[in-house]
Amino acid sequence: MLGKSHSRATHRPLPVVDLGIHPPCVKVLQPVTPEEKPQATSRLLVNYPEPYRSQILDYLFKPNFGASLHILKVEIGGDGQTTDGTEPSHMHYALDENYFRGYEWWLMKEAKKRNPNITLIGLPWSFPGWLGKGFNWPYVNLQLTAYYVVTWIVGAKRYHDLDIDYIGIWNERSYNVNYIKVLRKMLNYQGLQQVKIIASDSLWESISASMLLDAKLLKAIDVIGAHYPGTHTVKDAKLTGKKLWSSEDFSTLNSDTGAGCWGRILNQNYINGYMTSTIAWNLVASYYEQLPYGRCGLMTAQEPWSGHYVVESPVWVSAHTTQFTQPGWYYLKTVGHLEKGGSYVALTDGLGNLTIIVETMSHKHSKCIRPFLPYFNVSQQFATFILKGSFSEIPELQVWYTKLGKSSERFLFKQLDSLWLLDSNGSFTLELQEDELFTLTTLTTGHKGSYPPPPKSQPFPSTYKDDFDVDYPFFSEAPNFADQTGVFEYFTNIEDPGEHRFTLRQVLNQRPITWAADASNTITIIGDYNWTNLTIKCDVYIETPDTGGVFIAGRVNKGGILIRSARGIFFWIFANGSYRVTGDLAGWIIYALGHVEVTAKKWYTLTLTIRGGFASGMLNDKSLWTDIPVNFPKNGWAAIGTHSFEFAQFDNFHVEATC
């Protein structure tokens, strides 16, 4: 019997589920593998002070503590916008290699530090522009693109001692059959036979059909990965005989409804679609919340300035599976749907251990962001489970319980009294209500980890300064700046040993092979989206004669995949001796323009002041334009950037804001 009142054990007999070893069992490589699909979604995490940063990482990766993740899937930075920002490439230019840019190397090492057995996957979204040779296409030179990806894998090992386990092709974009074969051949040539290929991180149909028609392609691909499959697969995918994964899923606000979505698909992706891995985008909502898909991570950590974070319910829904299974466990054939809604799966390590996971997520409280979820009904029911074969001798099962919904009834990953089976012939009955999760397991290692509450939530500081004077930066990017097009990195300016020796530099000189609609200008945002009245001051340095240009901006109202259409108040100066004030990043809405003493290769100080419905600008602390009416937008981030993909430097950034 289950001991706690809310576990509601009883002996009513229907429906009955037989659980025994019914060969053949189905091997599962990763029973459940929430992932980080970064797309700049962990941008703010690296800025967290200790001990809070380590606590967040423990909740995600530490075994038997929180989400206890089995896989970490990262973006191979390609310099392009990939949903919530850009991530830097390890090769901005053809002869450039740097394996210390961005935060993904750090994140993989932190995950491995906590769980040495975690599986690592790399997948490109965008690619640096030089690979396209003038085309927005990564398959112009198959050998060159394969070489670029292989260098990332080799660099991960050489510089960070990280073994990449799986590599993808091009996220949610076209695959190229010959490229996949070239990549497999190059991996083998480099002694990387153990690195497996997953394709095509899009839909099932095309890649499955291609594999059935091409024996060499079939051999080259180890896993078919589909995105947002709605718990279903297709016949051709099953006919390949390959492992099937939901290689991107979830993507839903991390409320209890998001947790319900996650709990439902973790079970039903296997029951309905034979998927042995389900990967969540994204790991942790560590990006400005008003960017696209705000708070669509397993937990929320978007305030490094305060140290505040929230361990959301999807973390504990993950734990119901991840803490009680491991890569290499098997699904039993006895899995399925419950008579009155919900589902159950059972897994074993083949050594006598058993884990059963039961979910009764209602339609209303388990809708994922995509795809459409056909209506179904879940109601109160009794389910009897009978352990057979070698499992019939199991004397005791640990019980873990989650109830989502009203706070008065809500429990997250609560351990109940053990279930004793010695006198029941391996039979037990659960009373199930809607929106519940039960894990029943022989494993005694489950644990709900906790830390003292983090600091209270605080808005972004209203006064913020950064002089970028960091001689040996731990990360290539300055804290809290979130690149939306282009890449802004710490730079040591050997030409200027004085005040501007250490700066922030935009380092892309050509447009990347894009995944999204990157802007034509480069831009990095910072601050509080609710800022209304503010003064932004920054030293700027145009490197490109004649055609170069830079800006500072306030009230920037869009980012991520919507960056091309960002509005705001943008104050530009150009190397040709002109200035401009625009109401949008693209420069279509012109508030003012004129001539000014500006040239390339010289430092200038720009100041932008926005108060209510008016804005003014200064150059080198002298008024250049005043009281221009600006009625829209009413609020937004601060930003700096360049006119095109060009080198430029920024220093002594300073913002004073009032909401």
XYZ file of C-alpha atoms in Angstrom:
659
model
C 0.000 0.000 0.000
C 1.097 3.566 -0.639
C 1.405 5.293 2.693
C 0.414 8.956 2.176
C -3.198 9.986 1.847
C -2.655 11.714 -1.484
C -1.155 8.565 -3.001
C -4.581 6.901 -2.763
C -3.662 3.214 -2.989
C -6.576 0.807 -3.206
C -7.370 -2.732 -4.341
C -9.963 -2.134 -7.041
C -8.832 -4.319 -9.905
C -9.274 -2.528 -13.255
C -7.545 -1.900 -15.603
C -4.753 -4.435 -15.160
C -1.225 -3.905 -16.461
C 1.062 -6.950 -16.627
C 4.705 -6.006 -16.160
C 7.217 -8.719 -16.847
C 10.201 -9.354 -19.027
C 8.499 -10.098 -22.311
C 11.330 -10.509 -24.828
C 12.272 -8.813 -26.936
C 12.762 -5.773 -24.758
C 13.501 -2.551 -26.600
C 16.938 -1.091 -25.973
C 16.915 2.567 -25.076
C 20.031 4.638 -25.460
C 18.769 7.760 -23.706
C 15.410 7.225 -22.054
C 14.915 10.921 -21.503
C 17.334 13.606 -22.385
C 16.369 17.194 -21.852
C 18.863 19.310 -23.676
C 20.210 22.774 -24.001
C 19.578 24.043 -27.476
C 21.148 27.297 -26.783
C 20.444 29.796 -29.531
C 21.863 32.228 -26.984
C 19.399 30.980 -24.358
C 22.090 30.568 -21.673
C 23.642 33.963 -22.395
C 23.035 35.463 -18.937
C 23.906 32.316 -16.960
C 27.666 32.826 -17.174
C 27.333 36.243 -15.504
C 25.736 34.858 -12.330
C 27.778 35.317 -9.153
C 28.685 32.336 -7.026
C 27.272 30.399 -5.285
C 24.124 30.892 -7.375
C 25.649 29.926 -10.708
C 26.850 26.590 -9.328
C 23.478 25.992 -7.684
C 21.685 26.472 -11.011
C 24.095 24.070 -12.704
C 23.554 21.504 -9.929
C 19.767 21.651 -10.380
C 20.281 20.896 -14.067
C 23.154 18.413 -14.228
C 24.026 16.946 -10.837
C 22.880 13.305 -10.696
C 20.099 12.547 -8.201
C 19.639 16.188 -7.290
C 17.341 17.944 -9.755
C 16.714 17.474 -13.476
C 19.750 15.123 -13.564
C 20.019 15.478 -17.339
C 21.423 12.698 -19.509
C 22.259 14.795 -22.585
C 23.498 18.294 -23.274
C 22.993 19.435 -26.855
C 24.721 22.660 -27.802
C 24.812 24.961 -30.759
C 27.993 25.059 -32.787
C 28.199 28.848 -32.850
C 28.070 30.169 -36.406
C 27.957 33.967 -35.876
C 24.271 34.166 -36.878
C 20.972 34.838 -35.106
C 19.497 31.559 -33.917
C 16.314 32.561 -31.997
C 17.358 34.710 -29.026
C 20.766 35.951 -30.132
C 23.960 35.111 -31.962
C 26.689 32.758 -30.801
C 30.288 33.241 -31.948
C 31.952 30.781 -34.299
C 35.303 29.186 -33.527
C 36.285 30.308 -37.063
C 35.030 33.818 -37.877
C 37.331 33.835 -40.914
C 39.011 31.163 -43.037
C 42.393 31.264 -41.272
C 40.984 31.962 -37.819
C 40.620 29.353 -35.071
C 39.718 30.127 -31.459
C 38.206 27.535 -29.132
C 37.524 29.885 -26.225
C 34.741 32.053 -27.646
C 31.248 32.074 -26.232
C 29.962 30.068 -23.272
C 29.242 26.619 -24.757
C 32.695 25.177 -23.953
C 32.269 26.312 -20.339
C 28.739 24.909 -20.152
C 29.784 21.498 -21.476
C 32.661 21.339 -18.980
C 30.375 22.286 -16.090
C 27.913 19.571 -17.140
C 30.706 16.982 -17.408
C 32.111 18.050 -14.042
C 28.785 17.102 -12.434
C 27.971 14.097 -14.595
C 31.001 12.590 -16.372
C 28.641 10.270 -18.284
C 26.530 13.024 -19.844
C 26.150 12.709 -23.617
C 27.271 15.726 -25.676
C 25.732 16.712 -29.015
C 26.747 19.543 -31.353
C 24.526 21.022 -34.056
C 25.021 24.056 -36.333
C 22.270 26.649 -36.832
C 24.223 29.250 -38.786
C 27.677 29.146 -40.357
C 30.339 31.852 -40.802
C 29.953 33.653 -44.111
C 33.279 32.573 -45.625
C 32.005 28.992 -45.970
C 29.341 30.159 -48.449
C 31.717 31.883 -50.867
C 29.130 34.588 -51.511
C 26.067 32.354 -51.151
C 23.798 31.951 -48.121
C 24.345 28.204 -48.289
C 26.654 25.859 -46.348
C 26.888 23.211 -49.092
C 28.866 25.201 -51.679
C 32.023 23.291 -50.745
C 31.116 20.077 -48.910
C 34.686 19.297 -47.868
C 35.171 22.775 -46.431
C 32.001 22.701 -44.346
C 32.788 19.185 -43.090
C 36.292 20.370 -42.202
C 34.813 23.316 -40.276
C 32.545 21.022 -38.229
C 35.284 18.466 -37.600
C 37.642 21.203 -36.334
C 35.005 22.061 -33.707
C 34.899 18.420 -32.552
C 38.703 18.134 -32.511
C 39.020 21.503 -30.744
C 36.550 20.420 -28.065
C 38.861 17.516 -27.223
C 42.198 19.281 -27.661
C 41.431 22.444 -25.702
C 38.719 21.308 -23.266
C 39.056 17.501 -23.069
C 35.440 17.169 -24.192
C 34.372 14.126 -26.201
C 31.513 14.995 -28.553
C 29.228 11.975 -28.938
C 26.837 13.077 -31.695
C 26.962 15.675 -34.456
C 24.065 17.138 -36.428
C 23.773 18.565 -39.958
C 21.893 21.908 -40.124
C 19.131 22.692 -37.665
C 15.658 22.648 -39.273
C 17.091 23.463 -42.696
C 17.984 21.506 -45.829
C 20.262 18.530 -45.527
C 22.573 17.426 -48.315
C 22.987 13.670 -48.853
C 26.519 13.997 -50.192
C 27.532 16.314 -47.352
C 26.428 13.728 -44.768
C 28.580 11.097 -46.500
C 31.559 13.479 -46.724
C 31.188 14.343 -43.032
C 31.100 10.648 -42.057
C 34.177 9.950 -44.159
C 36.103 12.892 -42.692
C 35.179 11.922 -39.139
C 36.476 8.404 -39.776
C 39.669 9.756 -41.392
C 40.311 11.871 -38.282
C 39.899 8.827 -36.033
C 36.481 9.988 -34.850
C 34.559 6.827 -35.686
C 32.894 7.016 -32.262
C 31.216 10.342 -33.142
C 27.773 9.443 -34.460
C 25.665 11.436 -36.929
C 22.090 12.499 -36.187
C 19.898 13.774 -39.033
C 18.157 15.841 -39.996
C 16.736 17.783 -37.017
C 13.625 18.670 -38.992
C 10.773 16.369 -40.129
C 10.757 12.567 -40.331
C 9.624 12.125 -43.891
C 12.360 13.393 -46.198
C 15.412 12.051 -44.410
C 13.762 8.654 -43.801
C 12.828 8.256 -47.462
C 16.332 9.286 -48.553
C 17.900 6.725 -46.228
C 15.727 3.888 -47.545
C 16.793 4.726 -51.108
C 20.514 5.086 -50.374
C 22.408 2.332 -48.557
C 25.502 4.496 -47.968
C 23.417 7.256 -46.423
C 21.621 4.698 -44.263
C 24.972 3.483 -43.003
C 26.291 6.996 -42.363
C 23.407 8.091 -40.108
C 23.067 6.602 -36.622
C 19.982 8.429 -35.320
C 16.978 10.023 -37.017
C 16.071 13.159 -35.113
C 12.771 14.965 -35.686
C 11.521 18.202 -34.150
C 8.173 18.620 -32.390
C 6.809 15.290 -33.644
C 3.644 15.440 -31.542
C 4.553 11.999 -30.068
C 4.235 10.309 -33.492
C 6.641 9.001 -36.082
C 6.188 7.730 -39.665
C 6.458 4.298 -41.254
C 9.620 5.048 -43.253
C 11.464 6.153 -40.119
C 10.652 2.854 -38.411
C 11.660 0.903 -41.527
C 15.208 2.298 -41.363
C 15.833 0.336 -38.173
C 17.642 3.353 -36.710
C 17.152 4.908 -33.301
C 14.391 7.517 -33.386
C 14.680 10.657 -31.262
C 12.594 13.718 -30.679
C 15.718 15.824 -31.044
C 13.915 19.064 -30.191
C 10.673 19.338 -28.262
C 8.907 21.243 -25.451
C 9.687 24.936 -26.208
C 6.818 25.865 -23.892
C 6.454 28.394 -21.062
C 7.799 26.741 -17.908
C 4.546 27.039 -15.967
C 2.712 23.980 -14.672
C 1.101 23.690 -18.120
C 4.576 23.528 -19.628
C 5.479 20.907 -17.041
C 2.339 18.971 -18.025
C 3.377 19.131 -21.684
C 6.822 17.840 -20.727
C 5.499 15.018 -18.545
C 3.081 13.850 -21.223
C 5.561 13.786 -24.116
C 8.347 12.153 -22.103
C 6.155 9.084 -21.804
C 4.155 9.243 -25.010
C 7.004 9.982 -27.425
C 8.030 6.390 -26.801
C 4.550 4.878 -26.454
C 3.192 6.437 -29.659
C 6.350 7.051 -31.663
C 9.086 4.675 -30.438
C 11.348 7.647 -29.650
C 13.963 6.668 -27.093
C 15.169 10.205 -26.464
C 13.265 13.433 -25.974
C 15.243 16.648 -25.963
C 13.874 19.914 -24.598
C 14.536 23.333 -26.001
C 15.733 24.934 -23.876
C 17.823 24.062 -20.859
C 17.493 27.241 -18.835
C 15.708 30.503 -19.633
C 18.803 32.634 -19.152
C 18.063 35.411 -21.636
C 16.063 38.622 -21.501
C 12.466 37.553 -20.982
C 11.017 39.829 -23.698
C 13.076 38.095 -26.381
C 11.180 35.411 -28.343
C 10.028 32.391 -26.307
C 10.686 34.025 -22.947
C 10.839 31.550 -20.028
C 10.704 28.493 -22.282
C 13.454 26.694 -20.354
C 13.302 23.920 -17.794
C 14.116 26.573 -15.197
C 14.537 30.356 -15.137
C 17.780 32.249 -14.453
C 17.526 35.646 -16.131
C 18.845 37.977 -13.418
C 22.611 37.662 -12.933
C 22.637 41.185 -11.458
C 20.471 40.033 -8.527
C 21.355 36.329 -8.336
C 17.645 35.448 -8.446
C 16.569 32.217 -10.150
C 13.543 29.914 -10.087
C 13.596 26.104 -10.103
C 10.472 25.619 -12.222
C 8.217 22.552 -12.231
C 9.631 21.060 -15.495
C 12.867 20.358 -13.566
C 10.984 18.042 -11.208
C 8.961 16.457 -14.004
C 12.299 15.607 -15.645
C 13.512 14.039 -12.416
C 10.678 11.504 -12.467
C 12.433 9.846 -15.404
C 16.075 10.981 -15.336
C 16.785 10.082 -11.713
C 15.440 6.543 -12.137
C 16.719 5.512 -15.576
C 20.033 5.785 -17.353
C 21.290 5.575 -20.926
C 21.458 1.870 -21.721
C 18.241 0.931 -19.910
C 15.507 -0.870 -21.835
C 11.852 -0.048 -22.308
C 9.661 -3.061 -21.637
C 7.150 -3.985 -24.310
C 4.447 -3.484 -21.679
C 3.889 0.253 -22.153
C 0.741 2.028 -23.190
C -2.227 4.244 -22.487
C -4.453 4.060 -19.459
C -8.141 3.312 -19.878
C -9.344 6.761 -18.762
C -6.475 8.841 -20.089
C -2.797 9.109 -19.319
C 0.004 6.658 -19.969
C 2.638 4.442 -18.387
C 6.093 3.220 -19.333
C 8.361 0.696 -17.659
C 12.121 0.391 -17.983
C 14.805 -1.954 -16.695
C 18.584 -2.022 -16.606
C 18.499 -5.766 -17.326
C 20.060 -6.388 -13.910
C 16.840 -6.617 -11.923
C 16.040 -2.939 -11.462
C 12.646 -1.660 -12.568
C 11.217 1.847 -12.998
C 7.568 2.566 -13.832
C 6.467 6.098 -14.739
C 2.747 6.923 -14.848
C 1.345 10.267 -16.063
C -2.225 11.535 -16.212
C -1.754 14.956 -17.774
C -5.033 16.553 -18.839
C -5.518 18.143 -22.248
C -6.018 21.607 -20.779
C -2.893 21.471 -18.649
C -0.450 19.755 -21.034
C -0.630 21.683 -24.286
C 2.819 22.221 -25.771
C 3.527 25.288 -27.888
C 3.456 23.017 -30.944
C 2.077 20.969 -32.652
C -1.716 21.112 -32.279
C -2.930 18.702 -29.595
C -6.157 16.815 -30.474
C -8.632 16.692 -27.629
C -8.561 13.804 -25.165
C -10.136 13.232 -21.779
C -8.522 12.216 -18.491
C -10.580 11.287 -15.428
C -10.185 9.602 -12.071
C -9.337 5.907 -12.377
C -7.788 2.924 -10.669
C -4.913 1.097 -12.325
C -3.628 -2.263 -11.122
C -0.083 -3.278 -11.996
C 1.086 -6.884 -11.766
C 4.809 -7.630 -11.700
C 5.644 -10.932 -13.392
C 8.682 -13.006 -14.179
C 11.768 -11.991 -12.237
C 10.027 -8.738 -11.256
C 7.479 -10.689 -9.191
C 10.132 -11.141 -6.517
C 10.687 -7.393 -6.039
C 9.879 -6.780 -2.351
C 9.633 -2.984 -2.352
C 9.190 -0.022 -4.715
C 10.127 3.553 -3.911
C 7.354 6.022 -4.785
C 7.822 9.593 -6.066
C 4.832 11.812 -6.731
C 3.981 15.086 -8.489
C 0.623 16.836 -8.649
C 0.445 19.899 -10.901
C -2.167 22.626 -10.674
C -3.751 24.451 -7.735
C -1.253 25.454 -5.088
C -3.378 23.902 -2.340
C -3.066 20.466 -3.970
C 0.330 20.923 -5.599
C 3.272 18.616 -4.910
C 6.542 18.556 -6.853
C 8.657 15.391 -6.787
C 7.592 14.295 -3.308
C 8.755 10.971 -1.920
C 5.876 8.920 -0.512
C 6.031 5.835 1.678
C 7.438 2.775 -0.049
C 5.158 0.223 -1.625
C 5.632 -3.243 -0.045
C 4.840 -6.114 -2.395
C 5.763 -9.254 -0.405
C 2.178 -10.136 0.497
C 0.486 -9.032 -2.726
C 1.923 -11.431 -5.333
C 3.568 -8.514 -7.131
C 0.279 -6.664 -7.518
C -0.563 -3.098 -6.559
C -3.254 -0.584 -7.481
C -2.991 3.187 -7.859
C -5.854 5.636 -7.650
C -5.066 8.258 -10.254
C -6.431 11.795 -10.612
C -5.664 14.106 -13.509
C -2.365 16.025 -13.766
C -0.347 13.570 -11.690
C 2.977 11.803 -12.096
C 4.044 8.664 -10.241
C 7.440 7.017 -10.416
C 7.676 3.573 -8.834
C 11.186 2.204 -8.756
C 13.587 -0.244 -7.183
C 16.254 2.490 -7.115
C 16.795 4.093 -3.722
C 19.037 6.927 -4.962
C 16.306 9.458 -5.784
C 16.685 12.806 -4.076
C 15.019 16.186 -4.218
C 17.989 18.511 -3.959
C 17.643 21.963 -2.502
C 19.564 25.100 -1.614
C 18.585 28.082 0.524
C 16.325 30.478 -1.405
C 18.270 32.698 -3.824
C 18.163 36.509 -3.516
C 14.911 38.256 -4.339
C 14.177 39.394 -7.886
C 15.507 42.853 -8.788
C 15.270 44.904 -11.995
C 18.381 45.556 -14.067
C 20.452 48.310 -12.363
C 19.248 51.762 -13.430
C 22.855 52.971 -13.466
C 25.174 50.704 -15.418
C 28.767 51.209 -16.571
C 31.280 49.028 -18.392
C 34.731 50.230 -19.490
C 35.673 46.745 -20.843
C 39.064 47.014 -19.096
C 39.640 43.274 -18.792
C 43.137 42.110 -19.632
C 42.462 38.358 -19.687
C 38.684 37.891 -19.913
C 37.272 34.535 -18.808
C 34.568 34.859 -21.479
C 34.888 36.533 -24.881
C 31.670 38.530 -24.412
C 31.028 41.399 -22.001
C 28.474 40.703 -19.244
C 24.784 41.326 -19.952
C 25.264 42.402 -23.589
C 23.160 40.092 -25.765
C 24.296 40.097 -29.406
C 21.339 40.036 -31.823
C 23.209 40.405 -35.103
C 26.990 40.354 -35.340
C 29.460 39.349 -32.640
C 30.822 41.751 -30.013
C 33.986 40.616 -28.212
C 36.499 41.931 -25.742
C 39.412 43.414 -27.710
C 42.933 44.515 -26.845
C 43.682 47.567 -28.989
C 47.472 47.512 -29.377
C 47.286 50.641 -31.561
C 46.030 52.641 -28.580
C 47.987 51.911 -25.394
C 46.145 54.745 -23.627
C 42.540 55.115 -22.498
C 41.124 52.813 -25.198
C 43.512 49.881 -24.902
C 40.692 47.531 -23.849
C 37.451 47.841 -25.805
C 34.407 45.950 -27.055
C 34.717 45.236 -30.773
C 32.265 44.069 -33.420
C 34.333 41.422 -35.197
C 32.326 40.197 -38.208
C 33.231 41.684 -41.580
C 30.771 39.665 -43.649
C 27.226 38.400 -43.221
C 27.041 34.827 -41.914
C 25.161 31.989 -43.592
C 21.981 32.757 -41.730
C 19.446 30.544 -40.013
C 17.027 33.388 -39.273
C 16.408 36.882 -40.672
C 19.503 38.573 -39.275
C 19.513 42.342 -39.566
C 21.660 44.155 -42.147
C 23.237 46.020 -39.241
C 24.966 44.531 -36.216
C 23.440 45.154 -32.794
C 23.836 44.065 -29.192
C 21.209 44.875 -26.555
C 21.402 45.380 -22.799
C 19.322 46.451 -19.844
C 15.693 46.525 -18.787
C 12.986 46.257 -21.441
C 10.792 48.531 -19.308
C 13.245 51.439 -19.505
C 11.481 54.573 -20.770
C 13.558 57.611 -19.831
C 17.289 57.105 -20.143
C 20.625 58.603 -21.093
C 23.109 56.389 -22.953
C 26.715 57.469 -23.358
C 29.421 55.546 -25.197
C 32.777 56.127 -26.864
C 32.760 54.842 -30.446
C 35.440 54.150 -33.041
C 34.645 53.538 -36.720
C 37.310 51.369 -38.383
C 36.027 51.443 -41.977
C 36.807 54.670 -43.927
C 34.074 56.355 -46.000
C 31.346 53.703 -45.628
C 31.600 52.831 -41.928
C 29.038 53.812 -39.315
C 28.049 53.144 -35.693
C 25.091 53.860 -33.416
C 23.841 53.949 -29.866
C 20.142 53.379 -29.200
C 17.396 53.345 -26.597
C 13.892 51.908 -26.293
C 14.803 49.051 -28.663
C 11.627 46.967 -28.717
C 12.511 43.732 -30.542
C 15.270 41.151 -30.638
C 15.972 37.544 -31.545
C 14.442 36.322 -34.789
C 12.470 39.610 -34.993
C 15.553 41.854 -34.884
C 15.223 43.106 -38.487
C 12.014 44.905 -37.561
C 13.282 46.441 -34.303
C 12.023 49.948 -33.529
C 13.596 52.399 -31.085
C 15.562 55.662 -31.155
C 18.870 55.147 -32.983
C 21.624 57.797 -33.079
C 24.105 57.124 -35.902
C 27.370 58.700 -37.025
C 29.151 57.798 -40.250
C 32.746 57.976 -41.474
C 31.602 60.109 -44.436
C 30.902 63.023 -42.076
C 27.169 62.635 -41.498
C 24.817 61.784 -38.667
C 21.310 60.391 -38.606
C 18.537 59.785 -36.094
C 16.138 56.984 -36.962
C 13.109 55.308 -35.411
C 14.172 51.820 -36.485
C 17.265 49.674 -36.862
C 16.818 49.335 -40.618
C 16.932 53.119 -41.018
C 13.663 53.632 -42.881
C 12.146 56.028 -40.336
C 14.336 59.147 -40.372
C 13.835 61.723 -37.611
C 16.876 63.889 -38.415
C 20.055 63.975 -40.473
C 22.924 66.322 -41.164
C 26.655 66.858 -41.553
C 29.144 66.565 -38.734
C 32.918 66.458 -38.253
C 33.372 62.705 -38.095
C 35.902 60.415 -39.728
C 37.129 56.842 -39.352
C 39.989 55.809 -37.065
C 39.134 58.373 -34.403
C 37.327 58.120 -31.071
C 34.102 60.048 -30.482
C 31.679 60.189 -27.574
C 27.975 59.816 -28.361
C 25.235 60.684 -25.872
C 21.548 59.922 -26.395
C 18.944 61.280 -23.962
C 15.296 60.190 -24.160
C 12.681 61.818 -21.926
C 8.989 61.221 -22.444
C 8.153 62.031 -26.062
C 11.436 63.757 -26.936
C 15.048 62.780 -27.607
C 18.314 64.733 -27.876
C 21.842 63.817 -28.919
C 25.366 65.037 -28.219
C 28.698 64.485 -29.948
C 31.759 64.875 -27.735
C 29.533 66.411 -25.051
C 28.271 69.154 -27.402
C 24.630 69.283 -28.435
C 24.078 68.027 -31.995
C 20.293 67.705 -32.152
C 17.581 68.440 -29.588
C 13.968 67.697 -28.686
C 13.075 65.485 -31.613
C 9.549 64.040 -31.068
C 9.656 60.278 -30.496
C 6.272 58.762 -29.728
C 7.020 55.075 -30.352
C 8.128 52.803 -28.791
C 7.443 53.803 -25.210
C 10.108 51.509 -23.715
C 12.838 49.015 -24.588
C 16.479 48.025 -24.195
C 19.611 50.092 -24.718
C 21.835 49.031 -27.625
C 25.028 49.681 -29.582
C 25.972 48.497 -33.055
C 27.282 49.151 -36.538
C 25.852 50.181 -39.902
C 26.915 46.966 -41.632
C 29.059 43.880 -41.007
C 32.160 45.947 -40.261
C 34.815 46.281 -37.597
C 34.120 48.953 -34.986
C 34.944 49.512 -31.329
C 33.035 50.722 -28.280
C 34.285 51.861 -24.893
C 33.104 53.415 -21.618
C 29.479 52.405 -22.018
C 27.239 54.158 -19.486
C 23.485 54.201 -19.069
C 21.333 56.113 -16.570
C 17.708 55.048 -16.697
C 14.370 55.607 -15.029
C 11.347 53.565 -15.989
